[in-house]
Amino acid sequence: MTIDLHIHSTMSDGTLTPSELVDLARKRGLKAIALTDHDTFAGYDEASRRGSDIGLEVLSGVELSVTHQENHLHLLGYLFDCADDTFLGRVEKLQRARDQRNKEIIARLNALGIIVTTDELADVSGSGQTGRPHIAKLLLNKKIVRSMDEAFDTYLGRSGSVYVSRFSYNIEEAIAFIHQAGGVAVLAHPYHLLKDDIEKGALLGQLKDIGLDGVEAYYPTHIRKFRKQLIKLAENYGLFITGGSDYHGAIRQGTSLAGGKGVSVPEDIVGIMRQARDLIKENY
Ligand code: AMP
Ligand code: FE
Ligand code: FE
Ligand code: ZN
């Protein structure tokens, strides 16, 4: 049996609800999942209840955008206590920063003569966290762009005309508050971010030294060669490996739950993650 530890729900920029994702995971024969919404774990309670009802294990999870020196990385947190007030306070700060940024992006679009409103954006995004993919979808719906990629390339991405940066924690402090909430910290899709630095080995070593626990080895864009390299590097540095599909539902074409080449994540990883978590707790 396999698991999927990287999934987005309607609580951020995915298009299926936490319950729908649990049902789909069950249908696909998965043993366990974690929702890893951007800057929120608000989907956990619903997913976990649904999981108990139908007999599928649900781990707490989150995906945070963090900085490391001049780099922007994605950090996954797992197995933390979702009721931890300090952790909740940290993600609430990110959520406020997102709201502020979305308003600024809309103002910049308006200044370019592209009229979009916060209400229209709210309609696209629904009840969860609003992110750039929702703004991209809105531009697509309004036929201002022809594709999501065009929306990011022309407007929303780092070199786009209305790009706005937002507050993020540095990776060291993010790892520390994940640990403090009883969780483990995992570097998401490393090759997607910093292929050369990872291959040289130095980056993973540095991150291990500041508390990183694991690295995402199974990921749709990680070809077999990358995956094998990552597994070896993880072993050298004493990091565990995880994996997932980064499924976002219909808003991102070409991904599927537990899908993608090489995303066959062994279920025994969950036990290894729990052991690592217990060791951190002992030392806290
Ligand atoms: P945000 O969380 O608002 O900073 O937006 C980041 C999200 O946009 C992440 O989920 C990315 O995967 C997604 N994203 C980045 N580039 C693209 C793209 N070209 N098409 C669709 N989604 C993208
Ligand atoms: Fe996303
Ligand atoms: Fe990511
Ligand atoms: Zn993700």
CSV table of C-alpha atoms and ligand atoms in Angstrom, one decimal:
chain,number,residue,atom,x,y,z
A,1,MET,CA,0.0,0.0,0.0
A,2,THR,CA,1.1,3.5,-0.6
A,3,ILE,CA,0.6,6.9,1.0
A,4,ASP,CA,0.4,10.5,-0.2
A,5,LEU,CA,1.9,13.2,2.0
A,6,HIS,CA,1.6,16.2,-0.2
A,7,ILE,CA,-1.9,17.3,-1.0
A,8,HIS,CA,-3.7,20.7,-1.3
A,9,SER,CA,-7.4,21.1,-0.4
A,10,THR,CA,-9.9,23.9,-0.7
A,11,MET,CA,-8.4,25.3,2.5
A,12,SER,CA,-5.7,26.7,0.2
A,13,ASP,CA,-5.3,26.4,-3.5
A,14,GLY,CA,-6.6,22.9,-4.1
A,15,THR,CA,-10.1,22.3,-5.6
A,16,LEU,CA,-11.3,19.3,-3.5
A,17,THR,CA,-12.5,19.6,0.1
A,18,PRO,CA,-10.7,17.7,2.8
A,19,SER,CA,-13.5,15.1,3.0
A,20,GLU,CA,-13.5,14.6,-0.8
A,21,LEU,CA,-9.7,14.1,-0.7
A,22,VAL,CA,-10.0,11.5,2.0
A,23,ASP,CA,-12.7,9.7,0.0
A,24,LEU,CA,-10.6,9.8,-3.2
A,25,ALA,CA,-7.6,8.5,-1.3
A,26,ARG,CA,-9.6,5.6,0.0
A,27,LYS,CA,-10.9,4.9,-3.5
A,28,ARG,CA,-7.3,4.8,-4.7
A,29,GLY,CA,-6.4,2.3,-2.0
A,30,LEU,CA,-4.1,4.6,0.0
A,31,LYS,CA,-3.2,3.7,3.5
A,32,ALA,CA,-2.5,7.3,4.8
A,33,ILE,CA,-2.5,10.9,3.6
A,34,ALA,CA,-1.5,14.3,4.9
A,35,LEU,CA,-3.1,17.6,3.7
A,36,THR,CA,-0.3,20.1,3.2
A,37,ASP,CA,-2.2,23.3,2.5
A,38,HIS,CA,-0.2,26.6,2.1
A,39,ASP,CA,0.1,28.3,5.5
A,40,THR,CA,-2.9,26.6,7.1
A,41,PHE,CA,-3.9,23.3,8.7
A,42,ALA,CA,-7.5,24.2,9.0
A,43,GLY,CA,-8.5,21.2,6.9
A,44,TYR,CA,-7.1,18.7,9.4
A,45,ASP,CA,-10.1,18.3,11.7
A,46,GLU,CA,-12.5,17.6,8.8
A,47,ALA,CA,-10.1,15.2,7.1
A,48,SER,CA,-9.3,13.4,10.2
A,49,ARG,CA,-12.9,12.9,11.1
A,50,ARG,CA,-13.7,11.6,7.7
A,51,GLY,CA,-10.6,9.4,7.9
A,52,SER,CA,-11.8,7.8,11.1
A,53,ASP,CA,-15.2,7.2,9.6
A,54,ILE,CA,-13.9,5.3,6.6
A,55,GLY,CA,-10.7,3.9,8.1
A,56,LEU,CA,-7.9,6.0,6.5
A,57,GLU,CA,-5.1,7.4,8.5
A,58,VAL,CA,-4.8,11.2,8.3
A,59,LEU,CA,-1.6,13.0,9.5
A,60,SER,CA,-1.5,16.7,10.3
A,61,GLY,CA,0.4,18.6,7.7
A,62,VAL,CA,1.2,22.1,6.3
A,63,GLU,CA,3.4,23.7,3.6
A,64,LEU,CA,5.2,26.9,4.4
A,65,SER,CA,7.2,29.1,2.0
A,66,VAL,CA,10.4,30.0,3.9
A,67,THR,CA,13.7,31.7,3.2
A,68,HIS,CA,17.2,30.3,3.5
A,69,GLN,CA,19.8,33.0,2.8
A,70,GLU,CA,18.8,34.4,-0.6
A,71,ASN,CA,16.7,31.3,-1.5
A,72,HIS,CA,13.0,30.6,-1.2
A,73,LEU,CA,12.2,27.1,-0.2
A,74,HIS,CA,9.1,25.1,0.7
A,75,LEU,CA,9.0,23.4,4.0
A,76,LEU,CA,6.5,20.7,5.0
A,77,GLY,CA,5.5,20.2,8.6
A,78,TYR,CA,3.9,16.9,9.8
A,79,LEU,CA,2.6,15.2,12.9
A,80,PHE,CA,2.3,18.5,14.9
A,81,ASP,CA,-0.4,19.4,17.3
A,82,CYS,CA,-3.0,21.4,15.4
A,83,ALA,CA,-4.3,22.9,18.6
A,84,ASP,CA,-0.9,24.4,19.5
A,85,ASP,CA,-1.5,28.1,20.1
A,86,THR,CA,2.0,29.3,19.2
A,87,PHE,CA,2.0,27.5,15.9
A,88,LEU,CA,-1.5,28.8,15.1
A,89,GLY,CA,-0.3,32.3,15.9
A,90,ARG,CA,2.6,31.8,13.5
A,91,VAL,CA,0.4,30.7,10.6
A,92,GLU,CA,-2.1,33.4,11.3
A,93,LYS,CA,0.6,36.0,10.7
A,94,LEU,CA,1.3,34.4,7.3
A,95,GLN,CA,-2.5,34.4,6.5
A,96,ARG,CA,-2.7,38.2,7.3
A,97,ALA,CA,0.4,38.8,5.1
A,98,ARG,CA,-1.3,36.9,2.3
A,99,ASP,CA,-4.5,39.0,2.6
A,100,GLN,CA,-2.4,42.2,2.4
A,101,ARG,CA,-0.5,40.9,-0.6
A,102,ASN,CA,-3.6,39.9,-2.5
A,103,LYS,CA,-5.0,43.4,-2.0
A,104,GLU,CA,-1.8,44.9,-3.3
A,105,ILE,CA,-1.8,42.6,-6.4
A,106,ILE,CA,-5.4,43.6,-7.2
A,107,ALA,CA,-4.5,47.3,-6.8
A,108,ARG,CA,-1.5,46.8,-9.2
A,109,LEU,CA,-3.7,45.0,-11.7
A,110,ASN,CA,-6.3,47.7,-11.5
A,111,ALA,CA,-3.6,50.3,-12.1
A,112,LEU,CA,-2.7,48.5,-15.3
A,113,GLY,CA,-6.3,48.8,-16.4
A,114,ILE,CA,-7.1,45.1,-15.6
A,115,ILE,CA,-10.3,45.4,-13.5
A,116,VAL,CA,-10.6,42.6,-10.9
A,117,THR,CA,-12.2,43.0,-7.5
A,118,THR,CA,-11.7,41.3,-4.1
A,119,ASP,CA,-15.3,40.0,-4.4
A,120,GLU,CA,-14.5,38.3,-7.7
A,121,LEU,CA,-11.4,36.8,-6.2
A,122,ALA,CA,-13.3,35.5,-3.2
A,123,ASP,CA,-15.8,33.8,-5.6
A,124,VAL,CA,-12.9,31.9,-7.3
A,125,SER,CA,-11.1,31.1,-4.1
A,126,GLY,CA,-14.0,30.0,-1.9
A,127,SER,CA,-13.7,29.8,1.9
A,128,GLY,CA,-10.0,28.9,2.2
A,129,GLN,CA,-6.7,30.7,1.9
A,130,THR,CA,-6.4,32.8,-1.2
A,131,GLY,CA,-3.2,32.4,-3.3
A,132,ARG,CA,-1.8,33.5,-6.6
A,133,PRO,CA,-3.3,30.5,-8.4
A,134,HIS,CA,-6.8,31.9,-7.6
A,135,ILE,CA,-5.8,35.2,-9.1
A,136,ALA,CA,-4.4,33.4,-12.1
A,137,LYS,CA,-7.7,31.5,-12.4
A,138,LEU,CA,-9.7,34.7,-12.2
A,139,LEU,CA,-7.5,36.3,-15.0
A,140,LEU,CA,-8.1,33.1,-17.0
A,141,ASN,CA,-11.9,33.2,-16.4
A,142,LYS,CA,-11.9,36.8,-17.5
A,143,LYS,CA,-9.9,35.9,-20.7
A,144,ILE,CA,-7.2,38.3,-19.7
A,145,VAL,CA,-4.7,35.4,-20.1
A,146,ARG,CA,-5.0,32.2,-22.1
A,147,SER,CA,-3.4,29.9,-19.5
A,148,MET,CA,-2.3,29.7,-15.8
A,149,ASP,CA,1.3,29.8,-17.0
A,150,GLU,CA,0.7,33.0,-18.9
A,151,ALA,CA,-0.9,34.5,-15.8
A,152,PHE,CA,2.3,33.7,-13.7
A,153,ASP,CA,4.8,34.6,-16.5
A,154,THR,CA,3.2,37.9,-17.4
A,155,TYR,CA,1.7,39.1,-14.1
A,156,LEU,CA,2.0,37.1,-10.9
A,157,GLY,CA,5.4,35.2,-10.9
A,158,ARG,CA,8.6,36.7,-9.6
A,159,SER,CA,9.3,38.4,-12.9
A,160,GLY,CA,5.7,39.3,-13.6
A,161,SER,CA,4.5,42.9,-13.7
A,162,VAL,CA,2.4,42.8,-10.6
A,163,TYR,CA,4.6,40.6,-8.4
A,164,VAL,CA,4.4,41.4,-4.7
A,165,SER,CA,6.6,39.6,-2.2
A,166,ARG,CA,5.2,38.7,1.2
A,167,PHE,CA,6.4,38.1,4.7
A,168,SER,CA,8.0,34.7,5.2
A,169,TYR,CA,9.8,33.1,8.1
A,170,ASN,CA,13.4,31.9,7.7
A,171,ILE,CA,13.7,28.1,7.6
A,172,GLU,CA,15.5,27.9,10.9
A,173,GLU,CA,12.7,29.6,12.9
A,174,ALA,CA,10.0,27.6,10.9
A,175,ILE,CA,11.7,24.3,11.8
A,176,ALA,CA,11.9,25.4,15.4
A,177,PHE,CA,8.2,26.2,15.7
A,178,ILE,CA,7.2,23.0,13.9
A,179,HIS,CA,9.3,21.1,16.5
A,180,GLN,CA,7.9,23.1,19.3
A,181,ALA,CA,4.4,22.0,18.2
A,182,GLY,CA,5.5,18.4,18.3
A,183,GLY,CA,6.1,17.9,14.6
A,184,VAL,CA,8.8,17.1,12.1
A,185,ALA,CA,10.1,19.3,9.3
A,186,VAL,CA,10.7,18.2,5.7
A,187,LEU,CA,12.1,20.0,2.7
A,188,ALA,CA,9.6,19.9,-0.1
A,189,HIS,CA,10.4,19.1,-3.7
A,190,PRO,CA,14.1,19.9,-3.4
A,191,TYR,CA,15.0,19.5,-7.0
A,192,HIS,CA,12.2,21.8,-8.0
A,193,LEU,CA,13.9,24.5,-6.0
A,194,LEU,CA,17.7,24.1,-5.8
A,195,LYS,CA,18.9,21.2,-7.9
A,196,ASP,CA,22.5,22.2,-8.1
A,197,ASP,CA,22.9,23.1,-4.5
A,198,ILE,CA,21.2,19.8,-3.5
A,199,GLU,CA,23.4,17.8,-5.8
A,200,LYS,CA,26.6,19.3,-4.3
A,201,GLY,CA,25.3,18.0,-1.0
A,202,ALA,CA,26.1,21.1,1.0
A,203,LEU,CA,22.6,22.4,1.3
A,204,LEU,CA,21.0,19.3,2.8
A,205,GLY,CA,23.9,19.1,5.3
A,206,GLN,CA,23.4,22.7,6.3
A,207,LEU,CA,19.7,22.2,6.7
A,208,LYS,CA,20.2,19.1,8.8
A,209,ASP,CA,22.5,21.1,11.1
A,210,ILE,CA,19.7,23.6,11.7
A,211,GLY,CA,17.2,20.9,12.5
A,212,LEU,CA,15.7,19.6,9.3
A,213,ASP,CA,14.3,16.1,9.7
A,214,GLY,CA,13.4,14.8,6.3
A,215,VAL,CA,13.4,15.4,2.6
A,216,GLU,CA,10.7,14.8,0.0
A,217,ALA,CA,12.2,12.2,-2.4
A,218,TYR,CA,9.1,10.9,-4.2
A,219,TYR,CA,7.6,13.8,-6.2
A,220,PRO,CA,6.1,13.9,-9.7
A,221,THR,CA,8.9,15.9,-11.3
A,222,HIS,CA,11.7,14.0,-9.6
A,223,ILE,CA,12.9,11.6,-12.2
A,224,ARG,CA,14.3,8.2,-11.0
A,225,LYS,CA,17.9,9.5,-11.0
A,226,PHE,CA,17.0,12.4,-8.7
A,227,ARG,CA,15.0,10.2,-6.4
A,228,LYS,CA,17.9,7.8,-6.0
A,229,GLN,CA,20.3,10.7,-5.4
A,230,LEU,CA,18.0,12.2,-2.8
A,231,ILE,CA,17.5,8.9,-1.0
A,232,LYS,CA,21.3,8.4,-0.9
A,233,LEU,CA,21.9,12.0,0.3
A,234,ALA,CA,19.2,11.6,2.9
A,235,GLU,CA,20.9,8.5,4.2
A,236,ASN,CA,24.3,10.2,4.4
A,237,TYR,CA,22.8,13.1,6.4
A,238,GLY,CA,20.5,11.1,8.6
A,239,LEU,CA,17.3,12.5,7.2
A,240,PHE,CA,14.2,10.4,6.5
A,241,ILE,CA,12.5,10.6,3.2
A,242,THR,CA,8.9,11.3,2.4
A,243,GLY,CA,6.8,11.9,-0.8
A,244,GLY,CA,3.6,13.0,-2.3
A,245,SER,CA,1.8,14.1,-5.5
A,246,ASP,CA,1.3,17.9,-4.7
A,247,TYR,CA,-2.2,17.3,-6.0
A,248,HIS,CA,-4.1,20.5,-6.3
A,249,GLY,CA,-7.2,19.2,-8.1
A,250,ALA,CA,-8.6,20.8,-11.3
A,251,ILE,CA,-6.7,24.1,-10.8
A,252,ARG,CA,-3.5,22.5,-11.7
A,253,GLN,CA,-3.7,20.2,-14.8
A,254,GLY,CA,-1.7,17.0,-15.0
A,255,THR,CA,-1.5,16.0,-11.4
A,256,SER,CA,-3.5,13.4,-9.7
A,257,LEU,CA,-3.7,12.0,-6.1
A,258,ALA,CA,-1.0,9.6,-5.4
A,259,GLY,CA,-0.2,10.0,-9.1
A,260,GLY,CA,2.8,11.0,-11.2
A,261,LYS,CA,5.7,8.8,-12.2
A,262,GLY,CA,7.6,7.5,-9.2
A,263,VAL,CA,5.1,8.7,-6.6
A,264,SER,CA,4.7,5.3,-5.1
A,265,VAL,CA,5.4,6.2,-1.5
A,266,PRO,CA,6.0,3.3,0.8
A,267,GLU,CA,3.6,3.2,3.8
A,268,ASP,CA,6.4,2.3,6.3
A,269,ILE,CA,7.6,6.0,6.1
A,270,VAL,CA,4.8,7.0,8.5
A,271,GLY,CA,6.3,4.8,11.2
A,272,ILE,CA,9.8,6.2,10.6
A,273,MET,CA,8.4,9.8,10.8
A,274,ARG,CA,6.7,9.0,14.1
A,275,GLN,CA,10.0,7.6,15.5
A,276,ALA,CA,11.8,10.8,14.5
A,277,ARG,CA,9.0,12.9,16.1
A,278,ASP,CA,9.2,10.9,19.3
A,279,LEU,CA,13.0,11.5,19.5
A,280,ILE,CA,12.6,15.2,19.0
A,281,LYS,CA,9.9,15.3,21.7
A,282,GLU,CA,12.2,13.5,24.1
A,283,ASN,CA,14.9,16.1,23.6
A,284,TYR,CA,12.6,19.1,23.9
B,1,AMP,P1,1.2,31.8,-3.4
B,1,AMP,O1,1.0,30.7,-2.4
B,1,AMP,O2,0.1,32.7,-3.4
B,1,AMP,O3,2.5,32.5,-3.2
B,1,AMP,O4,1.2,31.1,-4.8
B,1,AMP,C1,2.1,30.0,-5.0
B,1,AMP,C2,1.4,28.8,-5.6
B,1,AMP,O5,1.3,29.1,-7.0
B,1,AMP,C3,2.0,27.5,-5.5
B,1,AMP,O6,1.1,26.5,-5.2
B,1,AMP,C4,2.6,27.2,-6.8
B,1,AMP,O7,2.7,25.9,-7.1
B,1,AMP,C5,1.6,27.9,-7.7
B,1,AMP,N1,2.1,28.2,-9.1
B,1,AMP,C6,3.3,28.7,-9.3
B,1,AMP,N2,3.5,28.9,-10.7
B,1,AMP,C7,2.4,28.4,-11.3
B,1,AMP,C8,1.9,28.2,-12.6
B,1,AMP,N3,2.7,28.6,-13.6
B,1,AMP,N4,0.7,27.7,-12.8
B,1,AMP,C9,-0.1,27.3,-11.7
B,1,AMP,N5,0.3,27.4,-10.5
B,1,AMP,C10,1.5,27.9,-10.2
B,2,FE,FE,-0.1,25.5,-4.3
B,3,FE,FE,5.5,23.6,-2.9
B,4,ZN,ZN,2.5,21.9,-2.4
